[in-house]
Amino acid sequence: MPRFCANLKWLFTEHPFLDRFDAAARAGFQAVEYASPYEHPAAEIRARLRDCDLKQVLFNTPAGGGSGTACIPSRRQEFRDGVMQALDYAADLDCHLVHMMAGIQPSDLSRETAFATYAANLSWAAEQVRAADVRLVLEPINQRDVPGFFLRTQEEGAAIIAADGCD
């Protein structure tokens, strides 16, 4: 029997974000995901999850005002701070999957430099999550929906994982 989770970014948008947990539970969902929990204290989200008997499945690292910072050399510390913030939320919400946002490749940044930066950041983040019992997930996004997004295809996603030696 398949299990589904409600993506609260896209579902129940007629409700304020924190009220979407109850709407998801009433609709029969047992789990939720969404892009960003950081606008709300983790304790408040944890209470909604508990009160609605829902499991937190996934959320993203902080987007840095856009689609992430992992491929941008000048934002390395912001990326690292974001990973640590995501790990704090993951622990508080008992969530074991975090999507590492790749970011928009700046037009003046070579593809090779962006790749090297992303690979180094992925390697660093993989070390951090290993101790926290969290798995990173990567999401290639096509250029039509997010122009300039660094990780564009499934093949690029597989290449970055292979380059890092992660699984």
PDB file of C-alpha atoms in Angstrom:
ATOM      1  CA  MET A   1       0.000   0.000   0.000  1.00  0.00           C
ATOM      2  CA  PRO A   2       1.571   3.320  -1.025  1.00  0.00           C
ATOM      3  CA  ARG A   3       2.017   5.993   1.594  1.00  0.00           C
ATOM      4  CA  PHE A   4       1.721   9.663   0.703  1.00  0.00           C
ATOM      5  CA  CYS A   5       2.663  12.851   2.451  1.00  0.00           C
ATOM      6  CA  ALA A   6       1.120  16.274   1.988  1.00  0.00           C
ATOM      7  CA  ASN A   7       3.383  19.025   0.674  1.00  0.00           C
ATOM      8  CA  LEU A   8       2.162  21.964   2.739  1.00  0.00           C
ATOM      9  CA  LYS A   9       3.713  24.486   0.367  1.00  0.00           C
ATOM     10  CA  TRP A  10       1.249  23.457  -2.325  1.00  0.00           C
ATOM     11  CA  LEU A  11      -1.706  21.912  -0.491  1.00  0.00           C
ATOM     12  CA  PHE A  12      -4.270  23.543   1.782  1.00  0.00           C
ATOM     13  CA  THR A  13      -3.082  27.016   0.767  1.00  0.00           C
ATOM     14  CA  GLU A  14      -6.446  28.474   1.744  1.00  0.00           C
ATOM     15  CA  HIS A  15      -5.142  28.166   5.339  1.00  0.00           C
ATOM     16  CA  PRO A  16      -2.259  29.956   7.039  1.00  0.00           C
ATOM     17  CA  PHE A  17       0.817  27.709   7.085  1.00  0.00           C
ATOM     18  CA  LEU A  18       0.510  26.453  10.667  1.00  0.00           C
ATOM     19  CA  ASP A  19      -3.155  25.565  10.138  1.00  0.00           C
ATOM     20  CA  ARG A  20      -2.254  23.363   7.151  1.00  0.00           C
ATOM     21  CA  PHE A  21      -1.048  20.604   9.491  1.00  0.00           C
ATOM     22  CA  ASP A  22      -4.578  20.127  10.842  1.00  0.00           C
ATOM     23  CA  ALA A  23      -6.014  20.289   7.321  1.00  0.00           C
ATOM     24  CA  ALA A  24      -3.586  17.575   6.180  1.00  0.00           C
ATOM     25  CA  ALA A  25      -4.511  15.335   9.109  1.00  0.00           C
ATOM     26  CA  ARG A  26      -8.234  15.840   8.492  1.00  0.00           C
ATOM     27  CA  ALA A  27      -7.661  14.865   4.836  1.00  0.00           C
ATOM     28  CA  GLY A  28      -6.147  11.567   5.986  1.00  0.00           C
ATOM     29  CA  PHE A  29      -2.437  12.259   5.550  1.00  0.00           C
ATOM     30  CA  GLN A  30      -0.034  10.785   8.073  1.00  0.00           C
ATOM     31  CA  ALA A  31       3.031  12.772   7.024  1.00  0.00           C
ATOM     32  CA  VAL A  32       3.991  16.202   5.684  1.00  0.00           C
ATOM     33  CA  GLU A  33       6.795  17.959   3.850  1.00  0.00           C
ATOM     34  CA  TYR A  34       7.377  21.567   2.815  1.00  0.00           C
ATOM     35  CA  ALA A  35      10.224  23.758   1.656  1.00  0.00           C
ATOM     36  CA  SER A  36      10.997  25.882   4.671  1.00  0.00           C
ATOM     37  CA  PRO A  37      10.194  25.622   8.370  1.00  0.00           C
ATOM     38  CA  TYR A  38      12.463  28.513   9.370  1.00  0.00           C
ATOM     39  CA  GLU A  39       9.780  31.205   9.567  1.00  0.00           C
ATOM     40  CA  HIS A  40       8.382  29.445  12.638  1.00  0.00           C
ATOM     41  CA  PRO A  41      10.010  28.197  15.846  1.00  0.00           C
ATOM     42  CA  ALA A  42      10.701  24.465  15.707  1.00  0.00           C
ATOM     43  CA  ALA A  43       8.787  23.985  18.959  1.00  0.00           C
ATOM     44  CA  GLU A  44       5.652  25.450  17.383  1.00  0.00           C
ATOM     45  CA  ILE A  45       5.899  23.148  14.363  1.00  0.00           C
ATOM     46  CA  ARG A  46       6.675  20.163  16.598  1.00  0.00           C
ATOM     47  CA  ALA A  47       3.511  20.901  18.583  1.00  0.00           C
ATOM     48  CA  ARG A  48       1.437  20.955  15.382  1.00  0.00           C
ATOM     49  CA  LEU A  49       2.940  17.659  14.265  1.00  0.00           C
ATOM     50  CA  ARG A  50       2.242  16.083  17.666  1.00  0.00           C
ATOM     51  CA  ASP A  51      -1.289  17.476  17.976  1.00  0.00           C
ATOM     52  CA  CYS A  52      -2.179  16.259  14.481  1.00  0.00           C
ATOM     53  CA  ASP A  53      -0.345  12.926  14.809  1.00  0.00           C
ATOM     54  CA  LEU A  54       1.764  13.693  11.734  1.00  0.00           C
ATOM     55  CA  LYS A  55       5.316  12.740  10.789  1.00  0.00           C
ATOM     56  CA  GLN A  56       7.709  15.297   9.308  1.00  0.00           C
ATOM     57  CA  VAL A  57       9.253  13.659   6.224  1.00  0.00           C
ATOM     58  CA  LEU A  58      11.356  16.329   4.496  1.00  0.00           C
ATOM     59  CA  PHE A  59      12.260  19.998   4.318  1.00  0.00           C
ATOM     60  CA  ASN A  60      14.982  22.048   2.598  1.00  0.00           C
ATOM     61  CA  THR A  61      18.139  23.698   3.812  1.00  0.00           C
ATOM     62  CA  PRO A  62      17.654  27.476   4.010  1.00  0.00           C
ATOM     63  CA  ALA A  63      17.226  28.986   0.560  1.00  0.00           C
ATOM     64  CA  GLY A  64      19.358  32.066   1.215  1.00  0.00           C
ATOM     65  CA  GLY A  65      16.810  34.400  -0.336  1.00  0.00           C
ATOM     66  CA  GLY A  66      16.435  32.236  -3.436  1.00  0.00           C
ATOM     67  CA  SER A  67      17.094  28.636  -4.364  1.00  0.00           C
ATOM     68  CA  GLY A  68      20.024  27.864  -2.087  1.00  0.00           C
ATOM     69  CA  THR A  69      23.691  28.731  -1.755  1.00  0.00           C
ATOM     70  CA  ALA A  70      25.589  25.431  -2.121  1.00  0.00           C
ATOM     71  CA  CYS A  71      27.184  26.209  -5.505  1.00  0.00           C
ATOM     72  CA  ILE A  72      28.282  29.779  -4.694  1.00  0.00           C
ATOM     73  CA  PRO A  73      31.840  30.142  -3.340  1.00  0.00           C
ATOM     74  CA  SER A  74      31.261  33.558  -1.752  1.00  0.00           C
ATOM     75  CA  ARG A  75      28.363  32.161   0.310  1.00  0.00           C
ATOM     76  CA  ARG A  76      30.173  29.167   1.818  1.00  0.00           C
ATOM     77  CA  GLN A  77      29.734  30.265   5.432  1.00  0.00           C
ATOM     78  CA  GLU A  78      26.064  31.077   4.878  1.00  0.00           C
ATOM     79  CA  PHE A  79      25.634  27.588   3.409  1.00  0.00           C
ATOM     80  CA  ARG A  80      27.343  25.978   6.414  1.00  0.00           C
ATOM     81  CA  ASP A  81      25.295  28.010   8.882  1.00  0.00           C
ATOM     82  CA  GLY A  82      22.166  26.944   6.997  1.00  0.00           C
ATOM     83  CA  VAL A  83      23.087  23.267   7.185  1.00  0.00           C
ATOM     84  CA  MET A  84      23.589  23.562  10.935  1.00  0.00           C
ATOM     85  CA  GLN A  85      20.237  25.343  11.281  1.00  0.00           C
ATOM     86  CA  ALA A  86      18.590  22.589   9.211  1.00  0.00           C
ATOM     87  CA  LEU A  87      20.122  19.953  11.474  1.00  0.00           C
ATOM     88  CA  ASP A  88      18.740  21.716  14.546  1.00  0.00           C
ATOM     89  CA  TYR A  89      15.268  21.713  12.984  1.00  0.00           C
ATOM     90  CA  ALA A  90      15.650  18.103  11.844  1.00  0.00           C
ATOM     91  CA  ALA A  91      16.431  17.036  15.420  1.00  0.00           C
ATOM     92  CA  ASP A  92      13.556  19.059  16.858  1.00  0.00           C
ATOM     93  CA  LEU A  93      11.095  17.741  14.265  1.00  0.00           C
ATOM     94  CA  ASP A  94      12.394  14.135  14.199  1.00  0.00           C
ATOM     95  CA  CYS A  95      12.957  14.487  10.456  1.00  0.00           C
ATOM     96  CA  HIS A  96      15.589  12.349   8.760  1.00  0.00           C
ATOM     97  CA  LEU A  97      15.611  13.804   5.211  1.00  0.00           C
ATOM     98  CA  VAL A  98      16.861  17.271   4.295  1.00  0.00           C
ATOM     99  CA  HIS A  99      17.027  18.578   0.733  1.00  0.00           C
ATOM    100  CA  MET A 100      20.302  20.422   0.097  1.00  0.00           C
ATOM    101  CA  MET A 101      19.382  23.390  -2.099  1.00  0.00           C
ATOM    102  CA  ALA A 102      21.963  23.816  -4.888  1.00  0.00           C
ATOM    103  CA  GLY A 103      21.325  27.457  -5.710  1.00  0.00           C
ATOM    104  CA  ILE A 104      21.320  29.609  -8.812  1.00  0.00           C
ATOM    105  CA  GLN A 105      24.694  29.615 -10.554  1.00  0.00           C
ATOM    106  CA  PRO A 106      25.836  33.249 -10.871  1.00  0.00           C
ATOM    107  CA  SER A 107      26.378  34.230 -14.509  1.00  0.00           C
ATOM    108  CA  ASP A 108      29.969  35.276 -13.810  1.00  0.00           C
ATOM    109  CA  LEU A 109      30.843  31.931 -12.181  1.00  0.00           C
ATOM    110  CA  SER A 110      32.241  29.123 -14.323  1.00  0.00           C
ATOM    111  CA  ARG A 111      30.440  25.801 -14.340  1.00  0.00           C
ATOM    112  CA  GLU A 112      33.660  24.123 -13.144  1.00  0.00           C
ATOM    113  CA  THR A 113      33.966  26.443 -10.130  1.00  0.00           C
ATOM    114  CA  ALA A 114      30.294  26.020  -9.278  1.00  0.00           C
ATOM    115  CA  PHE A 115      30.678  22.225  -9.536  1.00  0.00           C
ATOM    116  CA  ALA A 116      33.792  22.214  -7.321  1.00  0.00           C
ATOM    117  CA  THR A 117      32.067  24.436  -4.754  1.00  0.00           C
ATOM    118  CA  TYR A 118      28.933  22.312  -4.743  1.00  0.00           C
ATOM    119  CA  ALA A 119      30.961  19.098  -4.418  1.00  0.00           C
ATOM    120  CA  ALA A 120      33.001  20.511  -1.519  1.00  0.00           C
ATOM    121  CA  ASN A 121      29.865  21.751   0.232  1.00  0.00           C
ATOM    122  CA  LEU A 122      28.126  18.417  -0.320  1.00  0.00           C
ATOM    123  CA  SER A 123      31.091  16.581   1.167  1.00  0.00           C
ATOM    124  CA  TRP A 124      31.163  18.886   4.213  1.00  0.00           C
ATOM    125  CA  ALA A 125      27.390  18.623   4.691  1.00  0.00           C
ATOM    126  CA  ALA A 126      27.501  14.822   4.364  1.00  0.00           C
ATOM    127  CA  GLU A 127      29.929  14.687   7.292  1.00  0.00           C
ATOM    128  CA  GLN A 128      27.639  16.874   9.402  1.00  0.00           C
ATOM    129  CA  VAL A 129      24.471  14.885   8.729  1.00  0.00           C
ATOM    130  CA  ARG A 130      26.121  11.512   9.247  1.00  0.00           C
ATOM    131  CA  ALA A 131      26.457  12.183  12.976  1.00  0.00           C
ATOM    132  CA  ALA A 132      22.877  13.459  13.138  1.00  0.00           C
ATOM    133  CA  ASP A 133      21.153  10.423  11.542  1.00  0.00           C
ATOM    134  CA  VAL A 134      19.925  12.614   8.693  1.00  0.00           C
ATOM    135  CA  ARG A 135      20.209  11.919   4.975  1.00  0.00           C
ATOM    136  CA  LEU A 136      20.730  14.635   2.411  1.00  0.00           C
ATOM    137  CA  VAL A 137      18.690  14.525  -0.753  1.00  0.00           C
ATOM    138  CA  LEU A 138      19.472  16.375  -3.960  1.00  0.00           C
ATOM    139  CA  GLU A 139      16.932  17.693  -6.446  1.00  0.00           C
ATOM    140  CA  PRO A 140      17.827  18.614  -9.991  1.00  0.00           C
ATOM    141  CA  ILE A 141      15.448  21.290 -11.280  1.00  0.00           C
ATOM    142  CA  ASN A 142      14.938  22.062 -14.953  1.00  0.00           C
ATOM    143  CA  GLN A 143      15.858  25.441 -16.413  1.00  0.00           C
ATOM    144  CA  ARG A 144      12.281  26.273 -17.398  1.00  0.00           C
ATOM    145  CA  ASP A 145      11.003  26.244 -13.811  1.00  0.00           C
ATOM    146  CA  VAL A 146      14.106  27.697 -12.123  1.00  0.00           C
ATOM    147  CA  PRO A 147      16.387  29.355 -14.700  1.00  0.00           C
ATOM    148  CA  GLY A 148      20.041  29.183 -13.688  1.00  0.00           C
ATOM    149  CA  PHE A 149      19.530  26.469 -11.063  1.00  0.00           C
ATOM    150  CA  PHE A 150      22.890  24.725 -10.724  1.00  0.00           C
ATOM    151  CA  LEU A 151      21.768  21.086 -10.572  1.00  0.00           C
ATOM    152  CA  ARG A 152      19.810  20.694 -13.810  1.00  0.00           C
ATOM    153  CA  THR A 153      19.453  16.999 -14.665  1.00  0.00           C
ATOM    154  CA  GLN A 154      19.345  13.582 -13.070  1.00  0.00           C
ATOM    155  CA  GLU A 155      22.666  12.856 -14.774  1.00  0.00           C
ATOM    156  CA  GLU A 156      24.267  15.882 -13.082  1.00  0.00           C
ATOM    157  CA  GLY A 157      22.871  14.737  -9.750  1.00  0.00           C
ATOM    158  CA  ALA A 158      24.353  11.275 -10.246  1.00  0.00           C
ATOM    159  CA  ALA A 159      27.703  12.789 -11.310  1.00  0.00           C
ATOM    160  CA  ILE A 160      27.982  14.961  -8.207  1.00  0.00           C
ATOM    161  CA  ILE A 161      27.169  11.993  -5.976  1.00  0.00           C
ATOM    162  CA  ALA A 162      29.719   9.826  -7.784  1.00  0.00           C
ATOM    163  CA  ALA A 163      32.361  12.576  -7.542  1.00  0.00           C
ATOM    164  CA  ASP A 164      31.816  12.783  -3.786  1.00  0.00           C
ATOM    165  CA  GLY A 165      31.622   9.044  -3.177  1.00  0.00           C
ATOM    166  CA  CYS A 166      28.310   9.429  -1.335  1.00  0.00           C
ATOM    167  CA  ASP A 167      25.380   7.070  -1.643  1.00  0.00           C
TER     168      ASP A 167
END
